[in-house]
N, CA, C and O of each residue as an XYZ file, in Angstrom:
844
protein
N      18.956    -14.794     97.101
C      19.240    -14.726     95.515
C      19.736    -13.703     95.168
O      19.024    -12.699     95.207
N      21.038    -13.596     94.735
C      22.023    -12.648     93.909
C      20.411    -10.966     93.201
O      19.237    -11.078     92.847
N      20.918    -10.300     93.279
C      19.992     -9.457     92.110
C      20.411     -9.792     90.751
O      19.504     -9.612     89.938
N      21.340    -10.158     90.329
C      21.827    -10.647     89.354
C      20.468    -12.006     89.001
O      19.744    -12.056     88.006
N      20.488    -12.840     90.032
C      19.310    -13.949     89.943
C      17.962    -13.514     89.423
O      17.281    -13.899     88.473
N      17.784    -12.522     90.413
C      16.468    -12.011     90.289
C      16.363    -11.611     89.014
O      15.473    -12.061     88.292
N      17.421    -10.556     88.505
C      17.094    -10.106     87.223
C      16.614    -11.088     85.686
O      15.746    -11.100     84.814
N      17.954    -11.891     86.144
C      17.876    -12.518     85.072
C      16.388    -13.964     85.083
O      16.122    -14.697     84.131
N      15.505    -13.956     86.832
C      14.563    -14.362     86.415
C      13.003    -13.998     85.668
O      12.062    -14.561     85.108
N      13.484    -12.615     86.109
C      12.544    -11.742     85.732
C      12.093    -11.459     84.408
O      13.104    -11.242     83.739
N      10.879    -11.335     83.572
C      10.342    -11.192     82.507
C      11.531    -10.107     82.099
O      12.663    -10.455     81.762
N      11.169     -9.002     82.171
C      12.405     -7.774     81.388
C      13.769     -8.588     81.172
O      14.289     -8.571     80.057
N      14.453     -9.420     82.405
C      16.045     -9.469     81.955
C      15.610    -10.823     81.283
O      16.543    -11.198     80.573
N      14.763    -11.526     81.242
C      14.332    -12.961     80.333
C      14.658    -11.763     79.223
O      15.745    -12.108     78.762
N      14.313    -10.692     78.651
C      13.600    -10.203     77.380
C      14.945     -9.616     77.182
O      15.362     -9.999     76.089
N      15.883     -8.773     77.836
C      16.985     -8.256     77.609
C      17.909     -9.398     77.049
O      18.536     -9.075     76.040
N      18.131    -10.823     77.573
C      18.537    -11.803     77.403
C      18.195    -11.700     75.967
O      18.913    -11.186     75.109
N      16.904    -12.294     75.765
C      16.637    -12.851     74.353
C      17.288    -11.381     73.317
O      17.666    -11.705     72.191
N      17.371    -10.311     73.577
C      17.687     -9.603     73.151
C      18.820     -9.629     72.235
O      18.930     -9.973     71.059
N      19.822     -9.062     73.309
C      20.932     -9.436     73.470
C      21.672    -10.843     72.561
O      22.578    -10.521     71.792
N      21.545    -11.374     72.587
C      21.933    -12.412     71.723
C      21.012    -12.939     70.690
O      21.254    -13.960     70.046
N      19.906    -12.184     70.545
C      19.504    -12.276     69.102
C      20.121    -11.248     68.182
O      20.182    -11.433     66.966
N      20.779     -9.688     69.039
C      21.106     -9.411     67.872
C      22.560     -9.577     67.659
O      23.153     -8.901     66.818
N      23.284    -10.661     68.570
C      24.726    -10.991     68.797
C      24.520    -12.019     67.542
O      25.352    -11.899     66.643
N      23.505    -13.018     67.377
C      23.624    -14.068     66.270
C      22.744    -13.395     65.191
O      22.827    -14.232     64.292
N      21.793    -12.204     64.621
C      21.489    -11.626     63.812
C      23.095    -11.394     62.937
O      23.335    -11.843     61.817
N      24.361    -10.318     64.075
C      25.647     -9.853     63.824
C      26.019    -11.146     62.420
O      26.412    -11.079     61.255
N      25.645    -12.170     63.316
C      26.949    -13.565     62.691
C      25.984    -13.991     61.328
O      26.583    -14.335     60.310
N      24.947    -13.970     61.328
C      24.110    -14.257     59.892
C      24.371    -13.841     59.175
O      24.685    -14.521     58.198
N      24.463    -11.913     59.096
C      24.955    -10.688     58.368
C      26.229    -11.415     57.729
O      26.255    -11.705     56.532
N      27.335    -11.704     58.644
C      28.839    -12.448     58.510
C      28.896    -13.182     57.585
O      29.601    -13.072     56.582
N      27.758    -14.422     57.996
C      27.834    -15.661     57.224
C      27.330    -15.321     56.031
O      27.766    -16.021     55.116
N      26.540    -14.464     55.707
C      25.924    -13.999     54.559
C      26.632    -13.298     53.751
O      25.921    -12.880     52.837
N      27.920    -12.909     53.644
C      28.600    -11.800     53.100
C      29.487    -12.597     52.574
O      29.885    -12.582     51.409
N      29.913    -13.540     53.723
C      30.915    -14.543     53.482
C      30.418    -15.978     52.030
O      31.075    -16.708     51.289
N      29.250    -15.787     52.228
C      28.084    -17.061     51.051
C      28.299    -16.062     49.858
O      28.744    -16.707     48.909
N      28.190    -15.062     49.621
C      28.125    -14.055     48.811
C      29.480    -14.513     47.571
O      29.397    -14.579     46.345
N      30.714    -14.780     48.521
C      31.521    -15.058     47.099
C      31.471    -15.909     46.739
O      32.481    -15.916     46.035
N      31.019    -16.844     46.620
C      30.197    -17.524     45.146
C      30.502    -16.889     44.261
O      30.840    -17.437     43.212
N      30.492    -16.121     44.334
C      29.644    -15.411     43.253
C      31.728    -14.852     42.248
O      31.812    -14.292     41.155
N      32.768    -15.216     43.004
C      34.080    -14.889     42.491
C      34.482    -16.188     42.455
O      35.619    -16.447     42.850
N      33.663    -17.189     41.999
C      34.381    -18.389     41.705
C      34.601    -18.807     42.398
O      34.534    -18.214     43.475
N      35.126    -20.431     42.334
C      35.725    -21.775     43.143
C      36.990    -21.421     43.969
O      37.087    -21.751     45.151
N      38.188    -20.573     43.148
C      39.194    -20.426     43.870
C      38.534    -19.481     45.072
O      38.584    -20.002     46.186
N      37.847    -17.997     44.989
C      37.945    -17.320     46.013
C      36.971    -17.959     47.344
O      37.022    -17.819     48.566
N      36.178    -18.640     46.510
C      35.016    -18.995     47.708
C      35.634    -20.005     48.831
O      35.490    -19.906     50.050
N      36.506    -21.208     47.967
C      37.625    -22.195     48.548
C      38.755    -21.587     49.532
O      39.118    -22.208     50.531
N      39.334    -20.205     49.142
C      40.305    -19.544     49.929
C      39.793    -19.551     50.851
O      40.279    -20.122     51.828
N      38.013    -18.596     50.919
C      37.520    -17.909     52.081
C      36.928    -19.023     52.873
O      36.408    -18.726     53.949
N      36.936    -20.245     52.491
C      36.441    -21.746     53.765
C      37.700    -21.782     54.040
O      37.607    -21.465     55.226
N      38.909    -21.935     53.851
C      40.079    -22.689     53.906
C      40.698    -21.392     55.093
O      40.977    -21.750     56.238
N      40.821    -20.293     54.783
C      40.775    -19.597     55.551
C      39.844    -19.594     57.150
O      40.350    -19.201     58.201
N      38.929    -19.931     57.071
C      38.188    -20.119     58.270
C      38.273    -20.949     58.971
O      38.026    -20.941     60.177
N      38.745    -22.046     58.125
C      39.042    -23.780     58.416
C      40.375    -23.361     58.978
O      40.167    -23.376     60.191
N      41.288    -23.094     58.841
C      42.705    -22.965     59.330
C      43.015    -22.394     60.502
O      43.933    -22.776     61.228
N      42.054    -21.199     60.795
C      41.980    -20.024     61.758
C      40.983    -21.348     63.161
O      39.783    -21.215     63.402
N      41.986    -22.604     63.918
C      41.270    -23.174     64.405
C      41.038    -22.293     66.055
O      40.185    -22.451     66.928
N      41.899    -21.608     65.979
C      42.137    -20.478     67.226
C      41.008    -19.397     67.714
O      40.776    -18.751     68.736
N      40.367    -19.584     66.261
C      38.959    -18.651     66.129
C      38.017    -19.090     66.005
O      37.082    -18.843     66.767
N      37.902    -20.227     64.583
C      37.081    -21.159     64.709
C      36.167    -21.936     65.845
O      34.965    -22.204     65.870
N      37.256    -22.188     66.784
C      36.462    -23.217     67.766
C      35.568    -22.355     69.153
O      34.591    -22.802     69.754
N      36.179    -21.189     69.362
C      35.836    -19.985     70.207
C      34.394    -20.151     69.670
O      33.451    -20.823     70.088
N      34.570    -19.043     68.251
C      33.531    -18.701     67.548
C      32.000    -20.160     67.424
O      30.835    -19.836     67.658
N      32.253    -21.122     67.169
C      31.636    -22.330     66.862
C      31.123    -22.844     68.449
O      30.123    -23.546     68.601
N      31.834    -22.450     69.386
C      31.189    -22.406     70.462
C      30.207    -21.703     70.997
O      29.050    -22.054     71.230
N      30.997    -20.177     71.272
C      29.945    -18.925     71.427
C      28.510    -18.862     70.645
O      27.359    -18.706     71.055
N      28.899    -18.993     69.743
C      27.307    -19.346     68.748
C      26.372    -20.893     69.412
O      25.152    -21.045     69.345
N      26.946    -21.456     69.761
C      26.113    -22.776     69.962
C      25.508    -22.236     71.667
O      24.364    -22.484     72.048
N      26.534    -21.486     72.507
C      25.776    -21.155     73.355
C      25.182    -19.725     73.430
O      25.043    -19.245     74.555
N      24.897    -19.155     72.586
C      24.080    -18.111     72.428
C      22.802    -18.924     71.672
O      21.639    -18.624     71.944
N      23.102    -19.879     70.790
C      21.733    -20.888     70.215
C      20.884    -20.992     71.249
O      19.675    -20.760     71.232
N      21.861    -21.515     72.576
C      21.060    -22.488     73.569
C      20.280    -21.754     74.446
O      19.132    -22.040     74.788
N      21.118    -20.534     74.900
C      20.461    -19.613     75.440
C      19.135    -18.904     75.138
O      18.130    -18.565     75.763
N      19.684    -18.829     73.683
C      18.075    -17.851     73.241
C      17.073    -18.692     72.951
O      15.971    -18.314     73.347
N      17.112    -19.745     72.367
C      16.102    -21.276     72.945
C      15.347    -21.547     74.320
O      14.150    -21.685     74.574
N      16.371    -21.569     75.030
C      15.859    -21.435     76.026
C      15.098    -20.390     76.789
O      14.224    -20.557     77.640
N      15.507    -19.492     76.404
C      14.802    -18.028     77.455
C      13.756    -17.869     77.049
O      12.787    -17.549     77.738
N      13.750    -18.132     75.431
C      12.070    -17.719     74.653
C      11.552    -19.411     75.018
O      10.429    -19.503     74.523
N      11.821    -20.365     75.488
C      10.775    -21.123     75.791
C      10.499    -21.003     77.016
O       9.317    -21.267     77.241
N      11.100    -20.710     77.925
C      10.430    -20.374     79.515
C       9.730    -19.185     79.493
O       8.889    -18.933     80.356
N      10.113    -18.096     78.193
C       9.165    -16.638     78.234
C       7.181    -17.247     78.143
O       6.203    -17.029     78.858
N       7.428    -18.094     76.803
C       6.715    -18.786     76.746
C       5.691    -19.500     77.595
O       4.475    -19.320     77.536
N       6.417    -20.443     78.499
C       5.810    -21.136     79.346
C       5.139    -20.164     80.610
O       3.956    -20.153     80.949
N       6.138    -19.446     81.130
C       5.789    -18.187     81.939
C       4.333    -17.263     80.995
O       3.215    -17.323     81.506
N       4.424    -16.893     80.366
C       3.343    -16.562     79.539
C       1.806    -17.600     79.538
O       0.670    -17.131     79.472
N       2.048    -18.643     79.601
C       1.030    -19.463     79.478
C       0.682    -19.640     80.730
O      -0.530    -19.838     80.816
N       1.212    -19.653     81.709
C       1.125    -19.871     82.961
C       0.355    -18.736     83.677
O      -0.612    -19.083     84.355
N       0.627    -17.588     83.616
C       0.432    -15.884     83.448
C      -1.197    -16.447     83.245
O      -2.058    -16.027     84.017
N      -1.569    -17.475     82.096
C      -3.068    -17.005     81.569
C      -3.459    -18.825     81.084
O      -3.280    -19.523     80.086
N      -4.057    -18.996     82.427
C      -3.843    -20.570     82.072
C      -5.170    -20.935     81.002
O      -5.243    -21.844     80.174
N      -6.124    -19.932     81.330
C      -7.440    -20.053     80.446
C      -7.319    -19.307     78.753
O      -7.092    -18.098     78.694
N      -7.418    -19.784     77.980
C      -7.451    -19.051     76.484
C      -8.004    -17.613     76.461
O      -8.268    -17.101     77.548
N      -8.192    -16.957     75.400
C      -9.095    -15.841     75.426
C     -10.052    -16.784     74.344
O      -9.740    -17.756     73.657
N     -11.458    -15.996     74.518
C     -12.620    -17.178     74.137
C     -12.713    -16.729     72.366
O     -12.882    -17.561     71.475
N     -12.560    -15.247     72.146
C     -12.173    -15.142     70.832
C     -11.031    -14.074     71.024
O     -11.165    -12.981     71.575
N      -9.817    -14.622     70.436
C      -8.963    -13.708     70.096
C      -8.742    -13.110     68.845
O      -8.656    -13.739     67.790
N      -8.644    -11.790     68.978
C      -8.506    -10.587     68.185
C      -7.664     -9.438     68.315
O      -7.799     -8.235     68.538
N      -6.581    -10.402     68.052
C      -4.862     -9.489     67.785
C      -4.803     -7.868     67.181
O      -4.872     -7.897     65.952
N      -4.733     -6.974     67.528
C      -4.763     -5.474     66.886
C      -3.422     -5.153     66.736
O      -3.205     -4.744     65.595
N      -2.242     -5.186     67.583
C      -1.160     -4.975     67.001
C      -0.022     -5.709     66.702
O       0.711     -5.371     65.773
N       0.322     -7.212     67.772
C       0.936     -7.977     66.890
C       0.394     -8.144     65.526
O      -0.719     -7.976     65.028
N       1.899     -8.649     64.949
C       1.939     -9.373     63.468
C       1.661    -10.715     63.716
O       1.553    -10.980     64.913
N       1.449    -12.040     62.599
C       1.641    -13.487     62.412
C       2.661    -13.746     63.075
O       2.744    -14.572     63.984
N       4.063    -12.586     62.378
C       4.888    -13.182     61.932
C       5.373    -12.957     63.870
O       6.159    -13.739     64.405
N       4.993    -12.272     64.314
C       5.273    -12.241     66.355
C       4.587    -12.875     67.068
O       4.850    -13.036     68.260
N       3.278    -13.503     66.315
C       2.272    -14.436     67.586
C       3.135    -15.697     66.969
O       3.367    -16.448     67.916
N       3.761    -16.280     65.631
C       4.477    -17.533     65.240
C       5.580    -17.909     66.319
O       5.760    -19.032     66.790
N       6.343    -16.646     66.645
C       8.044    -16.772     66.600
C       8.613    -18.272     67.377
O       9.531    -19.003     67.006
N       7.723    -18.411     68.550
C       8.176    -19.292     68.854
C       8.228    -20.741     67.860
O       9.262    -21.409     67.901
N       7.078    -21.192     66.975
C       7.034    -22.213     65.828
C       8.070    -21.901     65.214
O       9.036    -22.665     65.211
N       8.085    -20.619     64.513
C       9.505    -20.568     63.472
C      10.525    -20.464     63.903
O      11.470    -20.364     63.120
N      10.721    -20.448     65.122
C      12.105    -20.425     65.847
C      12.458    -21.967     65.768
O      13.560    -22.267     65.308
N      11.593    -22.962     66.187
C      11.866    -24.229     66.452
C      12.350    -24.758     64.797
O      13.347    -25.402     64.471
N      11.131    -24.164     63.864
C      11.465    -25.095     62.942
C      13.064    -24.388     62.254
O      13.868    -25.230     61.855
N      13.430    -23.039     62.149
C      14.910    -22.077     61.389
C      15.621    -23.376     62.579
O      15.998    -24.298     61.855
N      15.921    -23.740     64.125
C      16.481    -24.306     64.736
C      16.755    -25.304     63.894
O      17.853    -25.356     63.339
N      15.435    -26.579     63.607
C      15.393    -27.883     62.767
C      16.118    -27.476     61.433
O      17.016    -28.302     61.267
N      16.115    -26.609     60.468
C      16.994    -26.013     59.900
C      17.833    -26.203     59.342
O      18.113    -26.821     58.315
N      18.511    -25.394     60.354
C      20.064    -24.867     60.561
C      20.747    -26.053     61.085
O      21.867    -26.241     60.610
N      20.220    -27.114     62.182
C      20.858    -28.920     62.529
C      21.064    -29.304     60.879
O      22.201    -29.593     60.508
N      19.865    -29.300     59.829
C      19.598    -30.070     58.506
C      21.082    -29.208     57.595
O      21.990    -29.870     57.091
N      21.036    -27.825     57.561
C      22.777    -27.757     56.818
C      24.176    -27.585     57.832
O      25.211    -27.129     57.346
N      24.117    -27.913     58.991
C      25.284    -27.931     59.730
C      25.405    -30.118     59.402
O      26.480    -30.715     59.346
N      24.201    -30.705     59.274
C      24.608    -31.598     58.982
C      24.699    -31.945     57.483
O      25.384    -32.948     57.284
N      24.223    -31.416     56.460
C      24.350    -31.373     55.109
C      25.634    -30.946     54.657
O      26.149    -31.616     53.761
N      26.380    -29.744     55.204
C      27.202    -28.993     53.985
C      28.566    -29.188     55.104
O      29.628    -28.757     54.656
N      28.600    -29.612     56.084
C      29.243    -29.378     57.546
C      29.900    -31.086     57.823
O      30.940    -31.622     57.439
N      29.043    -31.454     58.448
C      29.182    -32.587     59.296
C      29.536    -34.003     58.250
O      30.403    -34.824     58.547
N      28.745    -34.080     57.086
C      29.146    -35.252     56.580
C      28.611    -34.523     55.017
O      27.507    -34.744     54.520
N      29.527    -33.748     54.497
C      29.467    -33.535     53.316
C      29.382    -34.537     52.091
O      29.775    -35.670     52.371
N      28.999    -34.371     50.942
C      29.024    -35.313     50.258
C      30.143    -35.342     49.120
O      30.438    -36.311     48.421
N      30.746    -33.957     49.089
C      32.106    -33.163     48.109
C      32.907    -32.578     49.001
O      32.568    -31.702     49.797
N      34.217    -33.163     48.850
C      35.103    -32.435     50.379
C      35.330    -31.032     49.426
O      35.840    -30.127     50.087
N      35.100    -30.739     48.252
C      35.711    -29.420     47.728
C      34.157    -28.316     48.020
O      33.079    -28.381     47.429
N      34.674    -27.161     49.376
C      33.849    -26.425     49.310
C      32.731    -26.251     48.662
O      31.619    -26.591     49.067
N      33.151    -25.364     46.953
C      32.388    -24.061     45.917
C      31.841    -26.029     45.498
O      30.672    -26.135     45.867
N      32.292    -27.244     44.969
C      31.425    -27.676     44.292
C      30.664    -28.139     45.455
O      29.579    -28.474     44.979
N      30.638    -28.331     46.654
C      29.752    -29.017     47.311
C      28.598    -28.302     47.487
O      27.601    -28.989     47.709
N      28.420    -26.854     47.443
C      27.652    -26.375     47.613
C      26.632    -26.306     45.863
O      25.452    -26.619     45.708
N      27.373    -25.921     45.061
C      26.653    -26.800     43.386
C      26.618    -27.408     43.382
O      26.307    -27.709     42.229
N      26.802    -29.019     44.460
C      25.510    -29.985     44.071
C      24.503    -29.777     44.629
O      23.427    -30.107     44.129
N      24.622    -29.029     46.098
C      23.428    -29.057     47.016
C      22.347    -28.105     46.129
O      21.192    -28.520     46.033
N      22.633    -27.119     45.628
C      21.802    -26.628     45.414
C      21.468    -27.004     43.485
O      20.859    -26.215     42.762
N      21.717    -27.592     43.276
C      21.026    -28.198     41.998
C      20.646    -28.764     42.188
O      19.988    -29.010     41.177
N      20.406    -29.443     42.893
C      19.057    -30.575     42.990
C      17.848    -29.736     43.895
O      17.969    -29.284     45.034
N      16.556    -29.684     42.926
C      15.365    -28.533     43.764
C      14.597    -29.315     44.627
O      13.432    -28.918     44.638
N      14.866    -30.601     45.602
C      14.420    -30.427     46.908
C      15.176    -30.345     47.655
O      14.719    -30.674     48.749
N      16.350    -30.014     47.698
C      17.417    -29.378     48.470
C      17.140    -27.870     48.022
O      17.036    -27.185     49.039
N      16.998    -27.185     46.980
C      16.854    -25.695     47.031
C      15.682    -25.496     47.596
O      15.467    -24.356     48.008
N      14.789    -26.373     47.740
C      13.477    -25.846     48.120
C      13.074    -26.209     49.566
O      12.040    -25.688     49.983
N      13.815    -27.104     50.449
C      14.039    -26.715     51.873
C      14.968    -25.751     51.922
O      14.936    -25.570     53.139
N      15.944    -24.832     51.446
C      16.621    -23.924     51.834
C      15.600    -22.496     51.471
O      15.549    -21.590     52.303
N      14.874    -22.414     50.266
C      14.289    -21.403     50.526
C      13.224    -21.453     51.576
O      13.154    -20.467     52.310
N      12.422    -22.394     51.760
C      11.926    -22.250     53.107
C      12.108    -21.884     54.299
O      11.536    -21.160     55.114
N      13.630    -22.950     54.218
C      14.447    -22.397     56.215
C      14.674    -20.898     55.950
O      13.993    -20.132     56.632
N      15.748    -20.231     54.834
C      16.045    -19.204     54.824
C      14.951    -18.188     54.690
O      15.407    -17.071     54.935
N      13.649    -18.161     54.384
C      12.620    -17.114     54.589
C      11.932    -17.320     56.069
O      11.331    -16.491     56.752
N      12.198    -18.581     56.312
C      11.260    -18.731     57.728
C      12.549    -17.464     58.593
O      12.253    -16.329     58.965
N      14.218    -18.261     58.737
C      15.472    -17.619     59.391
C      14.711    -15.842     58.916
O      14.247    -15.054     59.740
N      14.769    -15.679     57.829
C      14.783    -14.278     57.509
C      13.681    -13.225     58.256
O      13.825    -12.090     58.709
N      12.347    -14.262     58.160
C      11.372    -13.616     58.832
C      11.811    -13.828     60.060
O      12.366    -12.761     60.322
N      11.919    -14.490     60.948
C      12.350    -14.711     62.490
C      13.060    -13.635     62.700
O      12.689    -12.736     63.456
N      14.086    -13.626     62.088
C      15.682    -12.450     62.550
C      14.557    -11.097     62.137
O      13.807    -10.982     63.106
N      14.248    -10.222     61.224
C      13.506     -9.487     60.941
C      12.591     -9.451     61.679
O      12.988     -8.602     62.478
N      11.421     -9.817     62.088
C      10.880     -9.564     63.178
C      11.675     -9.083     64.595
O      11.458     -8.192     65.417
N      12.467     -9.890     64.487
C      12.980     -9.836     66.152
C      14.352     -8.546     66.650
O      14.858     -8.057     67.660
N      14.463     -8.473     64.865
C      15.221     -6.652     64.935
C      14.555     -5.435     65.167
O      15.206     -4.410     65.372
N      13.131     -5.441     65.155
C      12.377     -4.824     65.901
C      12.552     -4.927     66.892
O      13.221     -4.125     67.543
N      11.958     -6.053     67.397
C      11.212     -6.156     68.792
C      12.314     -6.267     69.744
O      12.137     -5.857     70.890
N      13.363     -6.744     69.419
C      14.644     -6.300     70.222
C      15.071     -4.894     70.242
O      16.233     -4.968     70.640
N      14.828     -3.787     70.062
C      15.111     -2.308     70.021
C      14.241     -1.913     71.292
O      14.659     -1.178     72.186
N      12.844     -2.554     71.259
C      12.011     -2.365     72.005
C      12.116     -2.671     73.880
O      11.838     -2.162     74.966
N      12.742     -3.901     73.229
C      13.267     -5.031     74.506
C      14.457     -4.151     75.204
O      14.534     -4.348     76.417
N      15.411     -3.206     74.663
C      16.289     -2.979     75.364
C      15.968     -1.558     74.991
O      16.811     -1.030     74.266
N      14.832     -0.755     75.362
C      14.791      0.451     75.258
C      15.353      1.480     74.066
O      15.795      2.603     74.307
N      15.275      1.020     73.032
C      15.937      1.629     72.001
C      15.333      1.912     70.982
O      15.821      2.103     69.868
N      13.980      1.968     71.368
C      13.020      2.201     70.106
C      12.242      3.335     70.348
O      11.699      3.335     71.453
N      11.971      4.576     69.431
C      11.044      5.651     69.768
C      10.210      5.227     68.713
O      10.351      4.319     67.894
N       9.119      6.237     68.925
C       8.240      6.385     67.709
C       8.479      6.862     66.508
O       8.009      6.542     65.416
N       9.472      7.885     66.893
C       9.490      8.275     65.499
C      10.760      7.442     64.396
O      10.895      7.844     63.240
N      11.593      6.303     64.930
C      11.784      5.870     64.633
C      11.593      4.378     63.466
O      10.793      3.646     64.049
N      11.855      3.948     62.610
C      11.135      3.029     62.416
C      11.293      1.754     62.229
O      12.038      1.272     61.376
N      10.465      1.000     63.171
C      11.147     -0.004     63.926
C      10.901     -1.497     63.093
O      11.690     -2.380     62.755
N       9.445     -1.339     62.935
C       9.171     -2.264     61.916
C       9.570     -2.106     60.048
O       9.732     -2.964     59.180
N       9.592     -1.348     60.033
C      10.840     -0.457     58.562
C      11.891     -1.609     58.641
O      12.020     -2.555     57.864
N      12.776     -1.243     60.010
C      14.121     -2.059     60.020
C      14.052     -3.458     59.836
O      15.016     -4.126     59.463
N      12.894     -3.931     60.098
C      12.527     -5.378     60.485
C      12.358     -6.123     58.891
O      12.859     -7.126     58.384
N      11.542     -5.244     58.487
C      11.299     -5.960     57.150
C      12.583     -5.411     56.215
O      12.941     -6.109     55.266
N      13.156     -4.351     56.456
C      15.058     -4.438     55.698
C      15.399     -5.368     56.379
O      15.722     -6.161     55.495
N      15.531     -5.754     57.086
C      16.295     -7.212     57.567
C      15.821     -8.016     56.873
O      16.483     -8.563     55.990
N      14.638     -8.269     57.085
C      14.337     -9.344     56.843
C      14.526    -10.286     54.870
O      14.715    -11.413     54.413
N      14.298     -8.802     54.348
C      14.148     -9.086     52.835
C      15.651     -8.885     52.425
O      15.860     -9.053     51.223
N      16.665     -8.579     53.149
C      18.171     -7.994     52.935
C      18.475     -9.727     52.900
O      18.770    -10.480     51.972
N      18.221     -9.989     54.586
C      18.492    -11.717     54.111
C      18.290    -12.298     53.314
O      19.177    -12.952     52.766
N      16.869    -12.306     52.860
C      16.559    -13.155     52.241
C      17.154    -13.395     50.678
O      17.225    -14.336     49.887
N      17.364    -12.615     50.698
C      17.767    -12.096     49.103
C      19.490    -12.469     49.223
O      20.016    -12.971     48.230
N      20.070    -12.288     50.076
C      21.728    -11.785     50.534
C      21.610    -13.639     50.056
O      21.865    -14.107     48.947
N      21.292    -14.160     50.910
C      21.698    -16.275     51.252
C      20.930    -16.660     50.091
O      21.451    -17.692     49.668
N      19.863    -16.310     49.308
C      18.861    -17.109     48.482
C      19.430    -16.690     47.003
O      19.005    -17.424     46.111
N      20.317    -15.643     46.579
C      20.958    -14.945     45.329
C      21.989    -16.079     45.087
O      21.711    -16.579     43.996
N      23.293    -16.831     45.761
C      23.515    -18.150     45.263
C      23.147    -19.646     44.871
O      23.574    -20.397     43.994
N      22.050    -19.801     46.008
C      21.786    -20.737     45.403
C      20.947    -21.002     44.190
O      21.116    -22.004     43.495
N      19.915    -19.966     43.912
C      19.374    -19.790     42.804
C      20.127    -19.717     41.245
O      19.895    -20.095     40.097
N      21.388    -18.826     42.156
C      22.452    -18.740     40.676
C      22.629    -20.014     39.907
O      22.269    -20.232     38.750
N      23.318    -20.916     40.839
C      23.168    -22.316     40.956
C      22.025    -23.073     40.380
O      22.308    -24.066     39.710
N      20.842    -22.770     40.530
C      19.880    -23.233     40.071
C      19.427    -23.387     38.866
O      18.690    -24.228     38.350
N      20.169    -22.110     38.338
C      19.741    -21.651     36.478
C      20.918    -21.449     35.871
O      20.993    -20.889     34.777
N      22.186    -21.995     36.688
C      22.640    -22.239     36.123
C      24.298    -21.073     35.424
O      25.289    -21.089     34.694
N      23.383    -20.142     36.500
C      24.595    -18.915     36.211
C      26.079    -19.068     36.859
O      27.127    -18.699     36.328
N      25.953    -19.607     37.946
C      27.084    -20.614     38.499
C      27.515    -21.920     38.550
O      27.052    -22.470     39.549
N      27.959    -22.382     38.127
C      28.449    -23.391     37.906
C      30.141    -23.807     38.305
O      30.585    -24.921     38.029
């Protein structure tokens, strides 16, 4: 086996893969959020933005394939790490009292799978089989429904918490975290910023500010 194969099969290599893929997915989430905020510019601006993305097929499809690949690598690596950790301790603690880890950190695998299910719903709902062809009106129609709004509220909350905790953990995995750097504070800032940024447009639609 080559050094690369041994590295990728090691716990350190797997954590590095998780960190790099996670950072890239976080960057996409930030860019996507900024584009979504253009709903406040009105139908013309938001539809122009959506049309611009759709017409750049030479960028659209490589980005879609790349994101799908990153997501697959991230999920498979995460599940492999969980399986490896469980194999290393086949018998659980008699009494488990975490000292350092947070509840978000201990449930990253579960929240990640729920977030994956939410992303599948989001793509199916607004991209694959949209009820309205106009992109702006499609979002208006979706977020005016309290049930759909609730799904997005829970999904975005979990996504923000997942990426926020990851932003802190990835620094440590890549050896970039130092005691004087507020890694946990960075995670909280990322989580709150993503949640607010993604939920402001749907909330504005629900209360009638955007229509």
